[in-house]
């Protein structure tokens, strides 16, 4: 038994030594994933290429998309990330009809580019803040004294938020995130709140 004790002890130490770095590697390198959740768009007067669309309303809807990025660990506990995503809204169009005018906006899909800064509270749990640029592709319909008009427009904005990401395996992680986006510029009023759940494959 004594002859087996040393090899078994060495084997256990090697197993522990190789398993610990593997968990840390989950948050280092490239990753891709999918996300879905809740989105609320709150619109006031939106300046578009077709004119001013006055909505003054909000709507809750579902959203889903894909994301991709790269994690870097400058220290053992700090994780920095660059990330991009494409998101689609479902049944999230807003409209308003008045006596002599009407307007409708449908935010069909959007792109975002951002950065994350996080801290590993455990080897497998990352708490992070994020911020970045957003671009929303919308379909616009306006009816006023100039007559009916319809078309598409791009609206730019920024977002901030934060979340928690947990390593499920060496390659799979799951996260929950909140975002606030301001898509207003040039007199446009468009705020958006989102709660997103996502799953990522870490290479």
mmCIF file of C-alpha atoms in Angstrom:
data_model
loop_
_atom_site.group_PDB
_atom_site.id
_atom_site.type_symbol
_atom_site.label_atom_id
_atom_site.label_comp_id
_atom_site.label_asym_id
_atom_site.label_seq_id
_atom_site.Cartn_x
_atom_site.Cartn_y
_atom_site.Cartn_z
ATOM 1 C CA UNK A 1 0.000 0.000 0.000
ATOM 2 C CA UNK A 2 2.876 2.362 0.763
ATOM 3 C CA UNK A 3 4.199 1.845 -2.761
ATOM 4 C CA UNK A 4 0.806 2.969 -4.171
ATOM 5 C CA UNK A 5 0.346 5.927 -1.833
ATOM 6 C CA UNK A 6 2.968 8.144 -3.440
ATOM 7 C CA UNK A 7 1.794 7.650 -7.071
ATOM 8 C CA UNK A 8 -1.846 8.177 -6.020
ATOM 9 C CA UNK A 9 -0.970 11.342 -4.105
ATOM 10 C CA UNK A 10 1.007 12.708 -7.046
ATOM 11 C CA UNK A 11 -1.878 11.866 -9.373
ATOM 12 C CA UNK A 12 -4.350 13.743 -7.180
ATOM 13 C CA UNK A 13 -2.104 16.809 -7.061
ATOM 14 C CA UNK A 14 -1.693 16.787 -10.847
ATOM 15 C CA UNK A 15 -5.475 16.509 -11.332
ATOM 16 C CA UNK A 16 -6.134 19.462 -9.025
ATOM 17 C CA UNK A 17 -3.371 21.498 -10.602
ATOM 18 C CA UNK A 18 -4.691 20.987 -14.108
ATOM 19 C CA UNK A 19 -8.366 21.510 -13.177
ATOM 20 C CA UNK A 20 -7.897 24.909 -11.490
ATOM 21 C CA UNK A 21 -6.344 26.711 -14.496
ATOM 22 C CA UNK A 22 -9.056 25.264 -16.778
ATOM 23 C CA UNK A 23 -11.784 27.117 -14.862
ATOM 24 C CA UNK A 24 -9.814 30.360 -15.095
ATOM 25 C CA UNK A 25 -9.343 29.894 -18.858
ATOM 26 C CA UNK A 26 -13.122 30.074 -19.375
ATOM 27 C CA UNK A 27 -12.858 33.871 -19.213
ATOM 28 C CA UNK A 28 -9.846 34.244 -21.482
ATOM 29 C CA UNK A 29 -9.952 34.124 -25.273
ATOM 30 C CA UNK A 30 -12.684 34.331 -27.936
ATOM 31 C CA UNK A 31 -16.336 33.396 -27.397
ATOM 32 C CA UNK A 32 -19.693 33.313 -29.204
ATOM 33 C CA UNK A 33 -23.183 33.011 -27.780
ATOM 34 C CA UNK A 34 -26.914 33.573 -27.973
ATOM 35 C CA UNK A 35 -29.148 35.703 -25.775
ATOM 36 C CA UNK A 36 -32.841 36.465 -25.283
ATOM 37 C CA UNK A 37 -34.981 38.419 -22.881
ATOM 38 C CA UNK A 38 -37.227 41.406 -22.191
ATOM 39 C CA UNK A 39 -37.014 44.825 -23.821
ATOM 40 C CA UNK A 40 -38.942 48.038 -23.200
ATOM 41 C CA UNK A 41 -38.783 50.899 -25.703
ATOM 42 C CA UNK A 42 -40.021 54.313 -24.547
ATOM 43 C CA UNK A 43 -40.363 56.833 -27.374
ATOM 44 C CA UNK A 44 -41.201 60.521 -27.435
ATOM 45 C CA UNK A 45 -40.609 62.604 -30.563
ATOM 46 C CA UNK A 46 -38.213 60.773 -32.868
ATOM 47 C CA UNK A 47 -36.352 62.696 -35.567
ATOM 48 C CA UNK A 48 -36.054 60.505 -38.689
ATOM 49 C CA UNK A 49 -35.003 61.039 -42.301
ATOM 50 C CA UNK A 50 -38.712 61.257 -43.179
ATOM 51 C CA UNK A 51 -39.542 63.856 -40.531
ATOM 52 C CA UNK A 52 -40.612 63.903 -36.898
ATOM 53 C CA UNK A 53 -42.496 60.856 -35.640
ATOM 54 C CA UNK A 54 -44.305 61.717 -32.402
ATOM 55 C CA UNK A 55 -45.102 58.539 -30.452
ATOM 56 C CA UNK A 56 -45.141 59.398 -26.714
ATOM 57 C CA UNK A 57 -45.637 55.777 -25.705
ATOM 58 C CA UNK A 58 -43.759 52.692 -24.497
ATOM 59 C CA UNK A 59 -43.975 48.991 -25.232
ATOM 60 C CA UNK A 60 -42.670 45.779 -23.700
ATOM 61 C CA UNK A 61 -41.496 43.075 -26.080
ATOM 62 C CA UNK A 62 -39.256 40.049 -26.478
ATOM 63 C CA UNK A 63 -35.778 40.298 -27.950
ATOM 64 C CA UNK A 64 -33.159 37.763 -29.034
ATOM 65 C CA UNK A 65 -29.822 37.756 -30.779
ATOM 66 C CA UNK A 66 -26.265 36.513 -31.065
ATOM 67 C CA UNK A 67 -23.045 37.949 -29.650
ATOM 68 C CA UNK A 68 -19.318 37.420 -30.049
ATOM 69 C CA UNK A 69 -16.266 38.776 -28.293
ATOM 70 C CA UNK A 70 -12.871 38.312 -26.759
ATOM 71 C CA UNK A 71 -11.923 38.075 -23.067
ATOM 72 C CA UNK A 72 -8.558 39.137 -21.705
ATOM 73 C CA UNK A 73 -7.302 38.632 -18.143
ATOM 74 C CA UNK A 74 -4.593 41.218 -17.331
ATOM 75 C CA UNK A 75 -4.542 39.908 -13.751
ATOM 76 C CA UNK A 76 -5.838 36.772 -12.046
ATOM 77 C CA UNK A 77 -9.120 38.434 -11.004
ATOM 78 C CA UNK A 78 -9.752 41.119 -13.656
ATOM 79 C CA UNK A 79 -11.431 40.362 -17.005
ATOM 80 C CA UNK A 80 -11.627 42.871 -19.865
ATOM 81 C CA UNK A 81 -13.756 42.159 -22.936
ATOM 82 C CA UNK A 82 -14.572 43.592 -26.349
ATOM 83 C CA UNK A 83 -17.963 42.447 -27.638
ATOM 84 C CA UNK A 84 -20.316 42.849 -30.593
ATOM 85 C CA UNK A 85 -23.892 41.669 -31.076
ATOM 86 C CA UNK A 86 -26.873 41.572 -33.420
ATOM 87 C CA UNK A 87 -30.325 41.661 -31.782
ATOM 88 C CA UNK A 88 -33.864 41.346 -33.125
ATOM 89 C CA UNK A 89 -37.106 42.595 -31.583
ATOM 90 C CA UNK A 90 -40.429 40.753 -31.729
ATOM 91 C CA UNK A 91 -43.773 42.557 -31.861
ATOM 92 C CA UNK A 92 -42.156 45.769 -30.612
ATOM 93 C CA UNK A 93 -43.556 48.363 -33.053
ATOM 94 C CA UNK A 94 -45.080 51.536 -31.626
ATOM 95 C CA UNK A 95 -47.608 53.888 -33.232
ATOM 96 C CA UNK A 96 -49.800 56.887 -32.480
ATOM 97 C CA UNK A 97 -52.767 58.237 -34.415
ATOM 98 C CA UNK A 98 -54.063 61.800 -33.991
ATOM 99 C CA UNK A 99 -56.807 63.749 -35.696
ATOM 100 C CA UNK A 100 -54.721 64.930 -38.653
ATOM 101 C CA UNK A 101 -51.478 62.934 -38.250
ATOM 102 C CA UNK A 102 -50.114 59.510 -37.419
ATOM 103 C CA UNK A 103 -46.732 57.894 -36.939
ATOM 104 C CA UNK A 104 -45.376 54.360 -36.501
ATOM 105 C CA UNK A 105 -41.905 53.055 -35.744
ATOM 106 C CA UNK A 106 -40.804 49.434 -35.865
ATOM 107 C CA UNK A 107 -37.282 48.795 -34.445
ATOM 108 C CA UNK A 108 -36.519 45.761 -36.612
ATOM 109 C CA UNK A 109 -32.982 44.928 -35.487
ATOM 110 C CA UNK A 110 -29.863 46.501 -34.029
ATOM 111 C CA UNK A 111 -26.113 46.234 -33.747
ATOM 112 C CA UNK A 112 -23.976 47.050 -30.747
ATOM 113 C CA UNK A 113 -20.267 47.259 -30.008
ATOM 114 C CA UNK A 114 -19.095 47.514 -26.431
ATOM 115 C CA UNK A 115 -16.534 46.777 -23.764
ATOM 116 C CA UNK A 116 -16.827 44.981 -20.435
ATOM 117 C CA UNK A 117 -14.776 45.283 -17.270
ATOM 118 C CA UNK A 118 -15.294 42.517 -14.743
ATOM 119 C CA UNK A 119 -14.017 41.004 -11.519
ATOM 120 C CA UNK A 120 -13.896 37.290 -10.691
ATOM 121 C CA UNK A 121 -15.531 37.009 -7.270
ATOM 122 C CA UNK A 122 -14.827 33.269 -7.514
ATOM 123 C CA UNK A 123 -12.893 31.237 -10.098
ATOM 124 C CA UNK A 124 -16.162 30.635 -11.957
ATOM 125 C CA UNK A 125 -18.237 33.784 -11.298
ATOM 126 C CA UNK A 126 -17.641 37.083 -13.090
ATOM 127 C CA UNK A 127 -19.369 40.332 -12.081
ATOM 128 C CA UNK A 128 -19.023 43.026 -14.751
ATOM 129 C CA UNK A 129 -20.024 46.469 -15.986
ATOM 130 C CA UNK A 130 -20.418 47.282 -19.660
ATOM 131 C CA UNK A 131 -20.930 50.177 -22.037
ATOM 132 C CA UNK A 132 -20.822 50.891 -25.733
ATOM 133 C CA UNK A 133 -22.310 52.086 -29.009
ATOM 134 C CA UNK A 134 -25.646 51.000 -30.501
ATOM 135 C CA UNK A 135 -27.249 51.335 -33.923
ATOM 136 C CA UNK A 136 -30.928 50.543 -34.491
ATOM 137 C CA UNK A 137 -32.461 49.840 -37.902
ATOM 138 C CA UNK A 138 -36.085 51.026 -37.917
ATOM 139 C CA UNK A 139 -39.031 51.091 -40.290
ATOM 140 C CA UNK A 140 -40.827 54.437 -40.160
ATOM 141 C CA UNK A 141 -44.309 55.499 -41.324
ATOM 142 C CA UNK A 142 -45.504 59.118 -41.069
ATOM 143 C CA UNK A 143 -48.732 60.798 -42.142
ATOM 144 C CA UNK A 144 -49.024 64.576 -41.750
ATOM 145 C CA UNK A 145 -49.732 67.694 -43.826
ATOM 146 C CA UNK A 146 -46.971 66.705 -46.238
ATOM 147 C CA UNK A 147 -48.745 63.427 -46.971
ATOM 148 C CA UNK A 148 -47.969 59.750 -46.214
ATOM 149 C CA UNK A 149 -44.343 58.622 -46.183
ATOM 150 C CA UNK A 150 -42.612 55.372 -45.302
ATOM 151 C CA UNK A 151 -39.061 54.116 -45.301
ATOM 152 C CA UNK A 152 -36.164 52.998 -43.137
ATOM 153 C CA UNK A 153 -33.749 54.885 -40.930
ATOM 154 C CA UNK A 154 -30.728 54.241 -38.702
ATOM 155 C CA UNK A 155 -30.575 55.682 -35.192
ATOM 156 C CA UNK A 156 -27.366 55.810 -33.145
ATOM 157 C CA UNK A 157 -27.007 55.765 -29.386
ATOM 158 C CA UNK A 158 -25.117 54.428 -26.399
ATOM 159 C CA UNK A 159 -25.760 51.892 -23.655
ATOM 160 C CA UNK A 160 -24.561 51.094 -20.130
ATOM 161 C CA UNK A 161 -25.281 48.151 -17.890
ATOM 162 C CA UNK A 162 -23.886 45.223 -15.993
ATOM 163 C CA UNK A 163 -24.334 41.568 -15.229
ATOM 164 C CA UNK A 164 -23.127 38.289 -13.790
ATOM 165 C CA UNK A 165 -21.554 35.474 -15.815
ATOM 166 C CA UNK A 166 -20.964 31.975 -14.463
ATOM 167 C CA UNK A 167 -18.726 29.261 -15.912
ATOM 168 C CA UNK A 168 -20.824 26.093 -16.179
ATOM 169 C CA UNK A 169 -18.038 24.016 -17.731
ATOM 170 C CA UNK A 170 -14.551 24.833 -19.055
ATOM 171 C CA UNK A 171 -16.129 26.024 -22.331
ATOM 172 C CA UNK A 172 -19.740 26.970 -21.500
ATOM 173 C CA UNK A 173 -20.805 30.009 -19.489
ATOM 174 C CA UNK A 174 -24.215 31.506 -18.689
ATOM 175 C CA UNK A 175 -25.012 35.122 -17.873
ATOM 176 C CA UNK A 176 -27.758 37.543 -16.896
ATOM 177 C CA UNK A 177 -27.441 41.201 -17.848
ATOM 178 C CA UNK A 178 -29.267 44.536 -17.554
ATOM 179 C CA UNK A 179 -28.847 47.358 -20.085
ATOM 180 C CA UNK A 180 -30.049 50.913 -20.387
ATOM 181 C CA UNK A 181 -29.805 52.491 -23.858
ATOM 182 C CA UNK A 182 -30.225 56.102 -24.949
ATOM 183 C CA UNK A 183 -31.021 56.148 -28.670
ATOM 184 C CA UNK A 184 -31.863 59.831 -28.796
ATOM 185 C CA UNK A 185 -29.896 62.533 -30.602
ATOM 186 C CA UNK A 186 -30.832 65.816 -32.245
ATOM 187 C CA UNK A 187 -33.996 66.200 -30.194
ATOM 188 C CA UNK A 188 -34.983 62.533 -30.354
ATOM 189 C CA UNK A 189 -36.396 60.906 -27.218
ATOM 190 C CA UNK A 190 -35.858 57.120 -27.171
ATOM 191 C CA UNK A 191 -34.961 55.190 -24.030
ATOM 192 C CA UNK A 192 -34.679 51.424 -23.795
ATOM 193 C CA UNK A 193 -34.394 49.012 -20.868
ATOM 194 C CA UNK A 194 -33.411 45.357 -21.356
ATOM 195 C CA UNK A 195 -32.899 42.253 -19.233
ATOM 196 C CA UNK A 196 -31.057 39.553 -21.175
ATOM 197 C CA UNK A 197 -30.055 35.962 -20.403
ATOM 198 C CA UNK A 198 -27.322 34.411 -22.508
ATOM 199 C CA UNK A 199 -25.221 31.296 -23.007
ATOM 200 C CA UNK A 200 -21.700 31.449 -24.473
ATOM 201 C CA UNK A 201 -19.211 28.978 -25.890
ATOM 202 C CA UNK A 202 -15.697 29.956 -24.853
ATOM 203 C CA UNK A 203 -12.935 28.702 -27.139
#
